[in-house]
PDB file of C-alpha atoms in Angstrom:
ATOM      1  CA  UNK A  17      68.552 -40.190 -40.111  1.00  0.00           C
ATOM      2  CA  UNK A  18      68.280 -41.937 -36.913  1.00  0.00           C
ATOM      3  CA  UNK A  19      64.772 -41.895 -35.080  1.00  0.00           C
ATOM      4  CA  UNK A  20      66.131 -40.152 -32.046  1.00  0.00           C
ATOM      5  CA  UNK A  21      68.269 -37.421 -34.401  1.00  0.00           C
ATOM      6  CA  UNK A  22      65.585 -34.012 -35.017  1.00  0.00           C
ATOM      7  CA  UNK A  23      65.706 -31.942 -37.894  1.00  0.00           C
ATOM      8  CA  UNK A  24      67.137 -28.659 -37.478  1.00  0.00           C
ATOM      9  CA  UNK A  25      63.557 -26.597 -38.788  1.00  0.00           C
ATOM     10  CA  UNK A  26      62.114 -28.858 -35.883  1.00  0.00           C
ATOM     11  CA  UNK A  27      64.521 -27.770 -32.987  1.00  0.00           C
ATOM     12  CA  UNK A  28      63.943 -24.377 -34.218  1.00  0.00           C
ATOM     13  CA  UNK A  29      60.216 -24.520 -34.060  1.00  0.00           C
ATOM     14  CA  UNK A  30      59.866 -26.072 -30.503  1.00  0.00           C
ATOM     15  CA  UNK A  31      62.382 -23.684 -29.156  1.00  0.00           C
ATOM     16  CA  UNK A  32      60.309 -20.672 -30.570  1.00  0.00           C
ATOM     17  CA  UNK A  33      57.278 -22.069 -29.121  1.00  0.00           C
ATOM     18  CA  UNK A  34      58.691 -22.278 -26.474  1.00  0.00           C
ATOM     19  CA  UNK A  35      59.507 -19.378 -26.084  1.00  0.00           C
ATOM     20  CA  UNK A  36      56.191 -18.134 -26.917  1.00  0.00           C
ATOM     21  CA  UNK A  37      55.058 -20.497 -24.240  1.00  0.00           C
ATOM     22  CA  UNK A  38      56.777 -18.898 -21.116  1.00  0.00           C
ATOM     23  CA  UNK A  39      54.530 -15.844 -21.045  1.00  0.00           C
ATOM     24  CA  UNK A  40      51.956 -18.540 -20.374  1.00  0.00           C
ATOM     25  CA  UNK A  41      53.938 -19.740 -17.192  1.00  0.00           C
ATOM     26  CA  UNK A  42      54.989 -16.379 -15.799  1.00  0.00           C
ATOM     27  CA  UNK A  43      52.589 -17.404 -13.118  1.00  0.00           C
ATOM     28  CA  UNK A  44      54.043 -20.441 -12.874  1.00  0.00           C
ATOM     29  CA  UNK A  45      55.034 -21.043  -9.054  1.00  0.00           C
ATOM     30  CA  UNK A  46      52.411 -18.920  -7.663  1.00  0.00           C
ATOM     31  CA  UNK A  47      51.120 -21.242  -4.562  1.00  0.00           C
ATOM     32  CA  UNK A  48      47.276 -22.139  -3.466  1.00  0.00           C
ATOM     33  CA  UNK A  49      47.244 -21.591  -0.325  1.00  0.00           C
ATOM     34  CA  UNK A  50      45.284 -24.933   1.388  1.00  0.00           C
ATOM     35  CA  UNK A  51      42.906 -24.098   4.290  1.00  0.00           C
ATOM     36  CA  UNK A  52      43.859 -24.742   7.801  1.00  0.00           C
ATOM     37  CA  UNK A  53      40.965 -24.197   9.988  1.00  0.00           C
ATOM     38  CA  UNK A  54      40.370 -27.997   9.829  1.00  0.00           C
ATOM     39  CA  UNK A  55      43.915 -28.665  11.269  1.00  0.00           C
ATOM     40  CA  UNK A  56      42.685 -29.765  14.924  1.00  0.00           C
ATOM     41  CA  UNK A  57      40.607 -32.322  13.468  1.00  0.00           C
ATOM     42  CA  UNK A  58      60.805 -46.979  -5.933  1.00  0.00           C
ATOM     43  CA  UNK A  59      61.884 -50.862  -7.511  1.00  0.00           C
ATOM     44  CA  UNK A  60      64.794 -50.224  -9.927  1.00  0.00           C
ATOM     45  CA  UNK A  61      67.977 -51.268  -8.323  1.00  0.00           C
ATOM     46  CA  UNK A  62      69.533 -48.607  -6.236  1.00  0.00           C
ATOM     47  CA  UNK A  63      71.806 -46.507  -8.419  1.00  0.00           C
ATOM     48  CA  UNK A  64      75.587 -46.828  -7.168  1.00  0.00           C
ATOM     49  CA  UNK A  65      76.871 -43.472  -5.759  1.00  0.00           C
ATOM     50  CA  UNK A  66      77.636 -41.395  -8.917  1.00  0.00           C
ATOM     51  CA  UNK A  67      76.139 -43.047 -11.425  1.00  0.00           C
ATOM     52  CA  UNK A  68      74.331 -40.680 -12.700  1.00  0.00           C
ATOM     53  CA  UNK A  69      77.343 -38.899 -13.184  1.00  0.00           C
ATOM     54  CA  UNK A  70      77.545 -36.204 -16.053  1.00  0.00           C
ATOM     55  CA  UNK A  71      74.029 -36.823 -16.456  1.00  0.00           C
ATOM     56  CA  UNK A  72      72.424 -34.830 -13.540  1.00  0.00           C
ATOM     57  CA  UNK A  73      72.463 -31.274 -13.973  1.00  0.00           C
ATOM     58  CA  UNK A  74      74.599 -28.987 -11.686  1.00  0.00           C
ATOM     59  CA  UNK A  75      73.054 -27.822  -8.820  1.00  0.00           C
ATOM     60  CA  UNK A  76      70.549 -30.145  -8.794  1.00  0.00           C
ATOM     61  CA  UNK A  77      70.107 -32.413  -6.077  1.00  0.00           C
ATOM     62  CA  UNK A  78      72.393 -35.404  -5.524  1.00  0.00           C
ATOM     63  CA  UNK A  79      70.922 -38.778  -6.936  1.00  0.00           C
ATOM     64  CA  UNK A  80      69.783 -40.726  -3.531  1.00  0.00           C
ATOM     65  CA  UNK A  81      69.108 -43.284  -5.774  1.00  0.00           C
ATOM     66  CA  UNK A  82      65.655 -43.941  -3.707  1.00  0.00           C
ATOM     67  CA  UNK A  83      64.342 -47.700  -5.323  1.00  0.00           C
ATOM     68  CA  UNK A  84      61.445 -47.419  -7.777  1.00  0.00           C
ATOM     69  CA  UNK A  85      58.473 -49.523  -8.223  1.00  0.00           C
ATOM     70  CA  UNK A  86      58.912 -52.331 -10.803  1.00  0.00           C
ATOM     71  CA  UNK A  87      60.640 -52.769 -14.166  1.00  0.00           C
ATOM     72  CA  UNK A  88      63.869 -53.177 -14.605  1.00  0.00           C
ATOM     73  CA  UNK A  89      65.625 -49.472 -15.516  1.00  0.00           C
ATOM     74  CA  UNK A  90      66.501 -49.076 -19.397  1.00  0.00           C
ATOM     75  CA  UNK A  91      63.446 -51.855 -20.130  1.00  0.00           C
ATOM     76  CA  UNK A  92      62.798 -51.202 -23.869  1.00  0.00           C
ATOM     77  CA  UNK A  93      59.782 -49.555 -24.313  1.00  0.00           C
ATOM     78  CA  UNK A  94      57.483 -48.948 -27.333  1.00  0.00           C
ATOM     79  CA  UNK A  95      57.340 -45.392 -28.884  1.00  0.00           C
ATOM     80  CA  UNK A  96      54.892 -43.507 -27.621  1.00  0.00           C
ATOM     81  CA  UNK A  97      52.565 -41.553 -29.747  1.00  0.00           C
ATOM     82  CA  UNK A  98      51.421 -39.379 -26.518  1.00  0.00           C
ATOM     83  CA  UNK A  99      51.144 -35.247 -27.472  1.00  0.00           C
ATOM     84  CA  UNK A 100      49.069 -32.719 -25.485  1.00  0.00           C
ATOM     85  CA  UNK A 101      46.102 -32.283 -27.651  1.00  0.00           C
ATOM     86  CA  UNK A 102      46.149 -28.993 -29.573  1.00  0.00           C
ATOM     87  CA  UNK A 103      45.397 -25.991 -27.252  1.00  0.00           C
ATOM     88  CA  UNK A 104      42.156 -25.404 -29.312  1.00  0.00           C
ATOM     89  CA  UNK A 105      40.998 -28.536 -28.159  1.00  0.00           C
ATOM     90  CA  UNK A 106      41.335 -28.093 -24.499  1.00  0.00           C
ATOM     91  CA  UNK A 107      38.710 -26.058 -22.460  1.00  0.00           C
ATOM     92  CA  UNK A 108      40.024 -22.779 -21.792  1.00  0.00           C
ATOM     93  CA  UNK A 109      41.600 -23.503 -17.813  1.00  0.00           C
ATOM     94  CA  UNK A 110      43.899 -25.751 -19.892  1.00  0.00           C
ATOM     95  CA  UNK A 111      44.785 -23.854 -22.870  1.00  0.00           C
ATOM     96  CA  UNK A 112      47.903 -22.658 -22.658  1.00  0.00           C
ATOM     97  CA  UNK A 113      51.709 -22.891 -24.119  1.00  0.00           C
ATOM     98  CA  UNK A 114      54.448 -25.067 -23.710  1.00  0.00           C
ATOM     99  CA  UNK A 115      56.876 -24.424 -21.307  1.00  0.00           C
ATOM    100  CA  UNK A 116      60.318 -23.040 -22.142  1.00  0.00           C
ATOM    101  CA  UNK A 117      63.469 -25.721 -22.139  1.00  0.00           C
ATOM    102  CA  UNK A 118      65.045 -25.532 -18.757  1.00  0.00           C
ATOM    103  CA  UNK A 119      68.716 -26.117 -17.956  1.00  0.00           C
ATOM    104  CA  UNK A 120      67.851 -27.415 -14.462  1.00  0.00           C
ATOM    105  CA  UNK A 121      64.916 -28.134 -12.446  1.00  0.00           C
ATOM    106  CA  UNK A 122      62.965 -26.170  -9.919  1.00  0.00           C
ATOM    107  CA  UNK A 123      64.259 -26.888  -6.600  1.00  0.00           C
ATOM    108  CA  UNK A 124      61.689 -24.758  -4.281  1.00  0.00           C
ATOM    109  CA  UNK A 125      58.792 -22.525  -4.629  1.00  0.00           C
ATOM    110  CA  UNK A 126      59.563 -18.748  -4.469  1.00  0.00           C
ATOM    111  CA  UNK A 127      59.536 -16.813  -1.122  1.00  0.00           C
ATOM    112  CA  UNK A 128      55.885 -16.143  -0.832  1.00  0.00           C
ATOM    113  CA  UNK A 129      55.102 -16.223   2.694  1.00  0.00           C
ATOM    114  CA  UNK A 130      55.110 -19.637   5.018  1.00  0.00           C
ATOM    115  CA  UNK A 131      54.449 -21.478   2.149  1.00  0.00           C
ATOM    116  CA  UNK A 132      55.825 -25.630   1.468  1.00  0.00           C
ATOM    117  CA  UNK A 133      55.181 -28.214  -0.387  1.00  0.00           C
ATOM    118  CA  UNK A 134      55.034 -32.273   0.154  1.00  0.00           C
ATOM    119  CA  UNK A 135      55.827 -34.220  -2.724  1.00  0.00           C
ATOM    120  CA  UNK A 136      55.717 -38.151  -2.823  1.00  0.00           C
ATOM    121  CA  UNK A 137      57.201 -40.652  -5.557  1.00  0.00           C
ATOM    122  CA  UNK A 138      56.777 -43.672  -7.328  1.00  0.00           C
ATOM    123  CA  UNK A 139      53.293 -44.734  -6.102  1.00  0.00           C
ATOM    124  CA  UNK A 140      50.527 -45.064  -6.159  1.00  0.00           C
ATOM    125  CA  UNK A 141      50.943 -48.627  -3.957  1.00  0.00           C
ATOM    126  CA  UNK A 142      48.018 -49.928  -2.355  1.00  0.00           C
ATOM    127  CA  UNK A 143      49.655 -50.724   0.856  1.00  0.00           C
ATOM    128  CA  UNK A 144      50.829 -47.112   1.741  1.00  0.00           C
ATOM    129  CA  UNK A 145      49.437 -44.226  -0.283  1.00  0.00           C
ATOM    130  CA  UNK A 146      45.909 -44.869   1.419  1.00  0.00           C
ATOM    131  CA  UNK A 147      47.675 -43.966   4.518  1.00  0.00           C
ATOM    132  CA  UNK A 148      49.346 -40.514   3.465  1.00  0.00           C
ATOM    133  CA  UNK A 149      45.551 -39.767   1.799  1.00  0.00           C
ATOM    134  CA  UNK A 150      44.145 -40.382   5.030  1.00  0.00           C
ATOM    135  CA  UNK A 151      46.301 -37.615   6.757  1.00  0.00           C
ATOM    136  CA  UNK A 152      45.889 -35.513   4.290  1.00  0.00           C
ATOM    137  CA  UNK A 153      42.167 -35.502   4.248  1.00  0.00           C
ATOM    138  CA  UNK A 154      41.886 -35.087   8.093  1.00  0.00           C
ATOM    139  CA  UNK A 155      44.262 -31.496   7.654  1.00  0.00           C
ATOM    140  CA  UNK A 156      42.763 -30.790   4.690  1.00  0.00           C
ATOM    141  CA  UNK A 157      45.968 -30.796   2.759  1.00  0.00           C
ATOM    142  CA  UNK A 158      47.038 -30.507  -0.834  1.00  0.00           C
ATOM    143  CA  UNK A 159      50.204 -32.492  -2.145  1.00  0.00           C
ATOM    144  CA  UNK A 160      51.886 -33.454  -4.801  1.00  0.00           C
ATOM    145  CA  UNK A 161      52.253 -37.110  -5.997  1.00  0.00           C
ATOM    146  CA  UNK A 162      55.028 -38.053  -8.859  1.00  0.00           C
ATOM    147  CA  UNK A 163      53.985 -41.589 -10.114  1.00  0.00           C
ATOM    148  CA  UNK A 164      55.451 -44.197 -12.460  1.00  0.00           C
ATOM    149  CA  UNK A 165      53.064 -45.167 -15.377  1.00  0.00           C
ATOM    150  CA  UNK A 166      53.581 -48.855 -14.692  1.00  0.00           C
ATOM    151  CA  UNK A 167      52.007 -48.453 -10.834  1.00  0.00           C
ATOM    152  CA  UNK A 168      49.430 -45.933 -12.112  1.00  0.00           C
ATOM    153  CA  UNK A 169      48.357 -48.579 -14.912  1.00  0.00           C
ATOM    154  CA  UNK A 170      47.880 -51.289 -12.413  1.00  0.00           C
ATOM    155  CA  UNK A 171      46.438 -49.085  -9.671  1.00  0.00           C
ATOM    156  CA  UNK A 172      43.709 -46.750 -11.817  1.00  0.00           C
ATOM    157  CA  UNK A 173      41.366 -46.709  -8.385  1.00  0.00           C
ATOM    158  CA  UNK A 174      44.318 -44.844  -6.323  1.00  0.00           C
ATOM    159  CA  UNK A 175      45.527 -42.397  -9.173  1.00  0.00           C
ATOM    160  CA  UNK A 176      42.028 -41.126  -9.662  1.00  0.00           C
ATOM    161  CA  UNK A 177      41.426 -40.984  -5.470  1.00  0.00           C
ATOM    162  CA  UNK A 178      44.463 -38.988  -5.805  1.00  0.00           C
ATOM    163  CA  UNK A 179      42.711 -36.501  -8.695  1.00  0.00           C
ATOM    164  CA  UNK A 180      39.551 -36.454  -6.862  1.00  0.00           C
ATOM    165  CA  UNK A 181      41.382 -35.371  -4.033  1.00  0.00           C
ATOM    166  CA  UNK A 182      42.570 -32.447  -5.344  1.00  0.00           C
ATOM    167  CA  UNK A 183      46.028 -33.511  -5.386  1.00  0.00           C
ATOM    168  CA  UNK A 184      48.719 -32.526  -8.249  1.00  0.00           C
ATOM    169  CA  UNK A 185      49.537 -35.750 -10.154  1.00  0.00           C
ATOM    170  CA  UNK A 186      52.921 -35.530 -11.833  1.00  0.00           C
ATOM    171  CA  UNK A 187      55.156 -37.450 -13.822  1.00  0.00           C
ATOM    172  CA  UNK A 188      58.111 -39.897 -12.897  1.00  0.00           C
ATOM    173  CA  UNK A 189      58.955 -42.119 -15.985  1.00  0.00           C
ATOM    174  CA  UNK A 190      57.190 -45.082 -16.351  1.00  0.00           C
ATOM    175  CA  UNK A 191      59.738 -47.762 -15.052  1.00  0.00           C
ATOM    176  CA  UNK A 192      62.265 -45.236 -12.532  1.00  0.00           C
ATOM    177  CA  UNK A 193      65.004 -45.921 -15.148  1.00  0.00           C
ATOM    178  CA  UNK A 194      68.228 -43.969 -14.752  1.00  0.00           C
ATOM    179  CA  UNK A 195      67.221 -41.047 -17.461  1.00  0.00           C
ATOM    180  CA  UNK A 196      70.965 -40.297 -18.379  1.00  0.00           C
ATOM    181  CA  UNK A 197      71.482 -43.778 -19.783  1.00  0.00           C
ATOM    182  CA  UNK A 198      68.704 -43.556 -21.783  1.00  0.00           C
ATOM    183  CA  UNK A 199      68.034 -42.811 -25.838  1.00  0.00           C
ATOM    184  CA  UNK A 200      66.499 -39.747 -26.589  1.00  0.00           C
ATOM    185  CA  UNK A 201      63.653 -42.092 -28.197  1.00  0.00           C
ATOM    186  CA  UNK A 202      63.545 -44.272 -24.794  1.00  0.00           C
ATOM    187  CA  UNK A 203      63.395 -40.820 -22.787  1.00  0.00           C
ATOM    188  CA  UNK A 204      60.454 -39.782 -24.889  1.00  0.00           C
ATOM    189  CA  UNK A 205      58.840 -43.525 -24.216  1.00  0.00           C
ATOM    190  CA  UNK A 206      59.106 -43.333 -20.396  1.00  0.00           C
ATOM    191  CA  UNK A 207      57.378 -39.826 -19.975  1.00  0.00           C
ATOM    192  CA  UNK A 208      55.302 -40.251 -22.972  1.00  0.00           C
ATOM    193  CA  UNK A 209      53.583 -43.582 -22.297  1.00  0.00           C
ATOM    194  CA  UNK A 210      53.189 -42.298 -17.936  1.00  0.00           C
ATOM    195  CA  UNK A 211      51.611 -38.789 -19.060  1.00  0.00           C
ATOM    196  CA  UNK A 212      49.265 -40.423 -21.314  1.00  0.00           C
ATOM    197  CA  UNK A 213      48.478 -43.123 -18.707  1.00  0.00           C
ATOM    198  CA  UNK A 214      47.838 -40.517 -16.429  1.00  0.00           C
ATOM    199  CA  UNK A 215      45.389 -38.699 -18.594  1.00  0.00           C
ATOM    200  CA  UNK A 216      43.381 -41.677 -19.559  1.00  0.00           C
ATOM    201  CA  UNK A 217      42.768 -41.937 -15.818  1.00  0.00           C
ATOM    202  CA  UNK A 218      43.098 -38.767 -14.459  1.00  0.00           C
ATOM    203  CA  UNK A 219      40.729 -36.785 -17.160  1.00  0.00           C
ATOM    204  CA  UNK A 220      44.207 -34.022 -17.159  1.00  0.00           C
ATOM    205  CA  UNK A 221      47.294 -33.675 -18.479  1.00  0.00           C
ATOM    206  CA  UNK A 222      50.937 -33.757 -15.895  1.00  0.00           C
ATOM    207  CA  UNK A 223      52.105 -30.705 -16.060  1.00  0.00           C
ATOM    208  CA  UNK A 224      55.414 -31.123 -14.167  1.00  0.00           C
ATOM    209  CA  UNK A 225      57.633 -34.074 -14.243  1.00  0.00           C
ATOM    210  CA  UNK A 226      60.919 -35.107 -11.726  1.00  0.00           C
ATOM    211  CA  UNK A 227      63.618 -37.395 -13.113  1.00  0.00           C
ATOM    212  CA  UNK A 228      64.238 -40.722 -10.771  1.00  0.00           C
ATOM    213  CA  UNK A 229      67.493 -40.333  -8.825  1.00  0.00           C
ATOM    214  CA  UNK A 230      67.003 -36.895  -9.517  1.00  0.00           C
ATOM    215  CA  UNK A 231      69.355 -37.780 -12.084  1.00  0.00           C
ATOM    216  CA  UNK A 232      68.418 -34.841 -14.978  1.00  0.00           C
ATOM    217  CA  UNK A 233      69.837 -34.473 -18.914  1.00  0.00           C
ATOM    218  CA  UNK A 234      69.387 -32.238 -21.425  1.00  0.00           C
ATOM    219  CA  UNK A 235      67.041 -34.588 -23.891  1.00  0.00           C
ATOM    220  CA  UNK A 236      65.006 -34.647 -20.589  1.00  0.00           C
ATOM    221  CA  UNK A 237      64.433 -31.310 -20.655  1.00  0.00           C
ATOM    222  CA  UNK A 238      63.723 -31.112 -24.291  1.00  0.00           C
ATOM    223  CA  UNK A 239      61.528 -33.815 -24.481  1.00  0.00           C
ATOM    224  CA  UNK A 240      59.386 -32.685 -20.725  1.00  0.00           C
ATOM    225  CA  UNK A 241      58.909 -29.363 -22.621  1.00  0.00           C
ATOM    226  CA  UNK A 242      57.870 -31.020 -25.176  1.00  0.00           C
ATOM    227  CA  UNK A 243      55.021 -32.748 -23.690  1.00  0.00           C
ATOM    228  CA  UNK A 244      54.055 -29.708 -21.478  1.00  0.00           C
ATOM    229  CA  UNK A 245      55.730 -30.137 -18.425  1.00  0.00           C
ATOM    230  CA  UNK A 246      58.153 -28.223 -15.852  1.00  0.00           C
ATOM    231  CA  UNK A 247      61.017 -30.360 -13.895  1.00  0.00           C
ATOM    232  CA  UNK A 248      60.939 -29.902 -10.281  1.00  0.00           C
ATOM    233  CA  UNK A 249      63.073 -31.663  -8.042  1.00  0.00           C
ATOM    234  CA  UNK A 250      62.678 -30.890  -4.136  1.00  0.00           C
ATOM    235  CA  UNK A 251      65.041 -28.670  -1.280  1.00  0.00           C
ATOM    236  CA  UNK A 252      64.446 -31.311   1.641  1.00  0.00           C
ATOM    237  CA  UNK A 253      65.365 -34.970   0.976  1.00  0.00           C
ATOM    238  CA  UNK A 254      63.682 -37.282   4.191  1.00  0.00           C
ATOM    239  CA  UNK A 255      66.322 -40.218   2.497  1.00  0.00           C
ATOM    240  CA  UNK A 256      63.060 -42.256   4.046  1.00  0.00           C
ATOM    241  CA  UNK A 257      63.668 -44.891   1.175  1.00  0.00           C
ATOM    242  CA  UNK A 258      66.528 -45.694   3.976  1.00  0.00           C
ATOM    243  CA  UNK A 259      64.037 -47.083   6.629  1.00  0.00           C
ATOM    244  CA  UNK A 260      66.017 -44.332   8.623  1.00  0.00           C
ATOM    245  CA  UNK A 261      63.115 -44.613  11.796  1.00  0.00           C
ATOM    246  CA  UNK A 262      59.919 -42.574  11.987  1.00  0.00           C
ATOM    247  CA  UNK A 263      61.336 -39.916  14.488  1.00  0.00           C
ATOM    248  CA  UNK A 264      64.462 -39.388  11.916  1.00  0.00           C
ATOM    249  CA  UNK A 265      62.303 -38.928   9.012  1.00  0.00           C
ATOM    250  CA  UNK A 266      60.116 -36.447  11.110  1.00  0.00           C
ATOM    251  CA  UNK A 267      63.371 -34.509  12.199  1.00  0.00           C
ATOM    252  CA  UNK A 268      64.772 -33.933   8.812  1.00  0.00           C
ATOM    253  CA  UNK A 269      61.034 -32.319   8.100  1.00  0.00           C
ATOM    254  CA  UNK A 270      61.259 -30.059  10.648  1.00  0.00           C
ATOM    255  CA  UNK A 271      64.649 -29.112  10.714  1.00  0.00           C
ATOM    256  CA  UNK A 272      64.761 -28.254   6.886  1.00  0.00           C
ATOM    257  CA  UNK A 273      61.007 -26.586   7.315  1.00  0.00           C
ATOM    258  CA  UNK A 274      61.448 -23.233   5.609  1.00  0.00           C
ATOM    259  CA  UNK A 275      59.334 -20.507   2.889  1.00  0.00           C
ATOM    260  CA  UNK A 276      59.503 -22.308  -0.358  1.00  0.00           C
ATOM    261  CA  UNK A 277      60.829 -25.744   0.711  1.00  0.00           C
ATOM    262  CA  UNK A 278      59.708 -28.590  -1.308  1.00  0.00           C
ATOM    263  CA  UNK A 279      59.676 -32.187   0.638  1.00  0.00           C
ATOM    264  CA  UNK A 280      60.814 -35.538  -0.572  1.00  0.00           C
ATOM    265  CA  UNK A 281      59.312 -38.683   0.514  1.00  0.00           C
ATOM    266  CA  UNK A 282      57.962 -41.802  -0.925  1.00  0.00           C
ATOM    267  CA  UNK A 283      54.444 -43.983  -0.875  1.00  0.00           C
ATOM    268  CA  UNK A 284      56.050 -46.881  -2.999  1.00  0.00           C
ATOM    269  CA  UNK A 285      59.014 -48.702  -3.970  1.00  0.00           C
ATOM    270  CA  UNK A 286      59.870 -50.762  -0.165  1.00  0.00           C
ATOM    271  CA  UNK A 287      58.649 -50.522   3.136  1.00  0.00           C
ATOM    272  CA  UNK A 288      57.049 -46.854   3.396  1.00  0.00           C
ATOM    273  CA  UNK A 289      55.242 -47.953   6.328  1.00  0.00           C
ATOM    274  CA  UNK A 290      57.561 -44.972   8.189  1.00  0.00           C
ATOM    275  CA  UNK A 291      57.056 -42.749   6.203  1.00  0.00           C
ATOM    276  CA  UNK A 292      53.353 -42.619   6.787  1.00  0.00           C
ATOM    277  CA  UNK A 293      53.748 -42.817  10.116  1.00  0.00           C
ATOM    278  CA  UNK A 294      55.813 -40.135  10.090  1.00  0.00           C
ATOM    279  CA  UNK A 295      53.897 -37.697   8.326  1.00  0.00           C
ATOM    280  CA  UNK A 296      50.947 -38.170  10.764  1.00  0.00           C
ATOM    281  CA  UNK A 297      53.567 -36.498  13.004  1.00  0.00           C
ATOM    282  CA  UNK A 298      55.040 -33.645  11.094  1.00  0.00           C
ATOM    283  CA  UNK A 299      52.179 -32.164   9.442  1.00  0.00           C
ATOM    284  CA  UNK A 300      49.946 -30.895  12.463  1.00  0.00           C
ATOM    285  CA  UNK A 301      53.532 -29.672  13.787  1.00  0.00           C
ATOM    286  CA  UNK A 302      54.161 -27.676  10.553  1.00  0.00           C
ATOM    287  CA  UNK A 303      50.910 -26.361  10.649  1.00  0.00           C
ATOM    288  CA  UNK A 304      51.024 -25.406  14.413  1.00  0.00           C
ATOM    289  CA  UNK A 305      54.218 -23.499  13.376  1.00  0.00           C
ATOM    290  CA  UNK A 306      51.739 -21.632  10.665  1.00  0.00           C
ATOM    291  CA  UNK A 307      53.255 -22.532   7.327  1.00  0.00           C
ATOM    292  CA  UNK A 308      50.681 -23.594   4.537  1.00  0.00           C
ATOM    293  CA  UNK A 309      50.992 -26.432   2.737  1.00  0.00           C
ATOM    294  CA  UNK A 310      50.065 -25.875  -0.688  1.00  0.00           C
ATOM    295  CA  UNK A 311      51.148 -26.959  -4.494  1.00  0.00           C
ATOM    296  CA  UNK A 312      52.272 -25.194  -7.243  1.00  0.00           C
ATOM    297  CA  UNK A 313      50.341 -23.765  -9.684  1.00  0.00           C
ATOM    298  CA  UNK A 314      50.882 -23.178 -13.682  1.00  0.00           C
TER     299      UNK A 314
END
């Protein structure tokens, strides 16, 4: 039997746990609302269009094919022996199930009030996510922050500034491969080797994961659920991985600003130097307009 081939009685068992598991992310999207009384104060190749083809899962965002931060996409990897540790092992704020097997990935928060979230990939990059931390800090601002195991290996400082910030770390393959093209066992290798990266470093666990290009498959979601994590992929795409202009990326922002939106933008892979500019100029705007900025909670 081929490594990347799982036994029936296994399939079975995963899918009953998780099952078992979803009670234990009812909660799941329920939003942390951040406090705003301080508010006055990628390097793969570009995917061709429609590569990802068959691959990404309907209704799921288009693949932008936004560049990623370093290796080459498909680059063998070594299996990864990375597993949560067993629940009895964790102290009780993480003990909890495994999430059930989606069929597509999150694409906003639910309608609870003014709420949205800012989400940025492939970093953490030295030259630009110290910029999108400073704004941050000064609003008082919680994000979320998808990074590739091969930048979070070589930048340890940032992805625990990012932790002791308070921001959600989350998972994003470890070389921005196109997942779809992928083994199962090379799948499992990418988000494996990141989410134990990220726990050597971090201290905790990713507990959601987004697919570069935003290109989804079904071993994806398998093998996410697997190692404890939700998919979510985002509502408002700032296609700032274009170099589109500061005031364009700003517009898109605004003009898709709505309860439950989840924001796309970048600190690595290419000149992000617009995109932090351009969130200095959004967020005290989306805040003047009262919506909270927050992140998901599990």
């Amino acid at each position: 039997m081929k490594n990347d081939q799982r036994p029936l009685e296994r399939r079975t068992v995963l899918r009953i746990a998780a099952g078992l598991g979803a009670a234990a992310t009812t909660g799941l999207l329920f939003t942390e609302g951040m406090a705003a009384s301080r508010r006055g104060g990628a390097s793969a190749a570009r995917a061709p269009a429609g590569q990802a083809g068959a691959g990404a899962v309907a209704g799921a965002p288009a693949p932008v094919g936004a560049p990623g931060p370093g290796m080459a996409a498909g680059q063998a990897l070594g299996a990864s022996a990375y597993r949560l540790q067993p629940m009895t092992a964790h102290p009780p704020r993480l003990r909890r199930g495994l999430p059930p097997v989606r069929s597509q990935p999150f694409q906003r928060l639910p309608h609870t009030g003014r709420t949205m979230v800012l989400t940025f990939d492939d970093g953490p990059d030295p030259e630009y996510t110290p910029g999108i931390l400073r704004t941050l800090r000064r609003y008082d601002v919680r994000a979320m922050f998808f990074v590739c195991g091969e930048m979070a290996d070589i930048h340890p400082d940032l992805l625990r500034e990012l932790a002791d910030d308070g921001h959600v770390i989350g998972n994003h393959t470890w070389s921005h491969p196109l997942i779809p093209q992928l083994a199962p066992s090379e799948i499992r290798g990418e988000l494996g080797r990141t989410s134990e990266v990220i726990e050597r470093i971090s201290g905790l666990p990713p507990l959601w994961y987004r697919a570069p290009f935003g290109a989804w498959n079904r071993h994806s979601f398998e093998i996410g659920a697997e190692l404890g994590m939700e998919p979510l992929a985002w509502t408002v795409d700032t296609l700032d991985w274009t170099e589109p202009g500061t005031g364009t990326i700003v517009s898109r922002v605004l003009d898709g600003a709505g309860p439950g939106v989840v924001v796309l933008s970048h600190d690595a892979g290419g000149d992000r130097s617009q995109s932090v500019t351009a969130l200095r100029h959004y967020l005290p705007r989306l805040l003047d307009d009262g919506y909270r900025i927050t992140v998901p909670r599990r």
